[in-house]
XYZ file of C-alpha atoms in Angstrom:
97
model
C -9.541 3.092 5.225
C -6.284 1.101 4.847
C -3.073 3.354 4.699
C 0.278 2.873 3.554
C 3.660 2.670 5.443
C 6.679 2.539 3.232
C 10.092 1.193 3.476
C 12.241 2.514 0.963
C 16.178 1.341 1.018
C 18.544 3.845 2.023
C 17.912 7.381 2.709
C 14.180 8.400 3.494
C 14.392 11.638 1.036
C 11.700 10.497 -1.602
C 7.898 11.916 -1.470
C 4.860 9.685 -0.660
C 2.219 10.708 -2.885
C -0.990 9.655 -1.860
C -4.841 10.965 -2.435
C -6.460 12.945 0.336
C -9.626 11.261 0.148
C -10.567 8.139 -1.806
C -14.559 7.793 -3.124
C -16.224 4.670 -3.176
C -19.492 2.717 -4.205
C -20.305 -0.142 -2.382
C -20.514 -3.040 -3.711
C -17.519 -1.989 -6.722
C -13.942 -2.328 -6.134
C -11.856 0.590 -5.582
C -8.172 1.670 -6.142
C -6.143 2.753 -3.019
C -3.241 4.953 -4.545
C 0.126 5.294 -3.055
C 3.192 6.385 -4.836
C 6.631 7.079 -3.880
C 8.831 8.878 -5.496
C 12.092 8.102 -4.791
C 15.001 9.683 -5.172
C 18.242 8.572 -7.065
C 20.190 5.254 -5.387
C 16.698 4.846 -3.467
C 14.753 1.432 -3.964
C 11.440 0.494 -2.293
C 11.698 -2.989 -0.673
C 8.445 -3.503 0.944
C 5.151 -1.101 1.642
C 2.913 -2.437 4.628
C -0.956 -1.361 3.961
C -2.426 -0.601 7.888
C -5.986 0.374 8.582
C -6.731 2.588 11.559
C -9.730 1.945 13.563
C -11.593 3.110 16.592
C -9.874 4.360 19.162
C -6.617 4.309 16.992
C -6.314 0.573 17.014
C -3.913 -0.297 13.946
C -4.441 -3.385 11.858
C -1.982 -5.143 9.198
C -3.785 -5.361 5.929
C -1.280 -6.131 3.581
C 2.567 -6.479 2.907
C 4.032 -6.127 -0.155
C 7.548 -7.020 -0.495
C 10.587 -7.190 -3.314
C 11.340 -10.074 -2.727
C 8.527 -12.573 -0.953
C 5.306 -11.087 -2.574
C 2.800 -10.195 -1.439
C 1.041 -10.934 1.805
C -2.744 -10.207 2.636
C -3.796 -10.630 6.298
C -6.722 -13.261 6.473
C -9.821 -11.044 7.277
C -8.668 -9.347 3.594
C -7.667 -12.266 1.831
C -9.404 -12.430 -1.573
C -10.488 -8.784 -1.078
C -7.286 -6.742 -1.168
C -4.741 -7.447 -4.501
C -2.111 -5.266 -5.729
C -3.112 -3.105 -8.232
C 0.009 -2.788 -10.335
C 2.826 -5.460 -10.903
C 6.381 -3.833 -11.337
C 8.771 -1.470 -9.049
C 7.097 -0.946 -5.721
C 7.557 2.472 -5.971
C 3.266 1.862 -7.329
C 2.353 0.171 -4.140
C -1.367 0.930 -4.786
C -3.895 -1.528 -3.955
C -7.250 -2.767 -5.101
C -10.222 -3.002 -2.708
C -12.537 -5.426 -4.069
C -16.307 -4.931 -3.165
């Protein structure tokens, strides 16, 4: 499953909060949660969705950022959307199907 590297601006004090395990159905979409709590003067500029594969192989999923948007790599495009608009500190995503 896809999981979440931050970027927050300044120091890297705040808390990721994230869910141990994620249940799906296939076929339905599915919310990826990730949360970041930051701490005061701290701003999340971007949060980079990777998934880990076999043999540890990392793959870009998708790249949310302040300022550009969002980015979602082709083999996910259409499939992968951001689940809430706002702050980044919600940088969960939507799985879809």
């Amino acid at each position: 499953a896809p999981v979440p590297a931050w970027v927050p601006a300044g120091c890297h004090s705040g808390v990721v909060e994230v869910e141990r395990s994620v249940t799906a159905v296939l076929g339905q979409d599915v919310v990826l949660p990730c949360r970041y709590r930051a701490q005061e003067q701290e701003q999340v500029v971007q949060v980079t969705w990777l998934k880990r594969g076999p043999a540890g192989h990392i793959a870009e999923v998708a790249v949310l950022n302040r300022q550009h948007g969002e980015h979602v790599q082709e083999p996910y495009a259409g499939r992968v959307l951001r689940h809430a608009g706002g702050a980044l500190e919600d940088g969960a995503i939507v799985l879809r199907n």
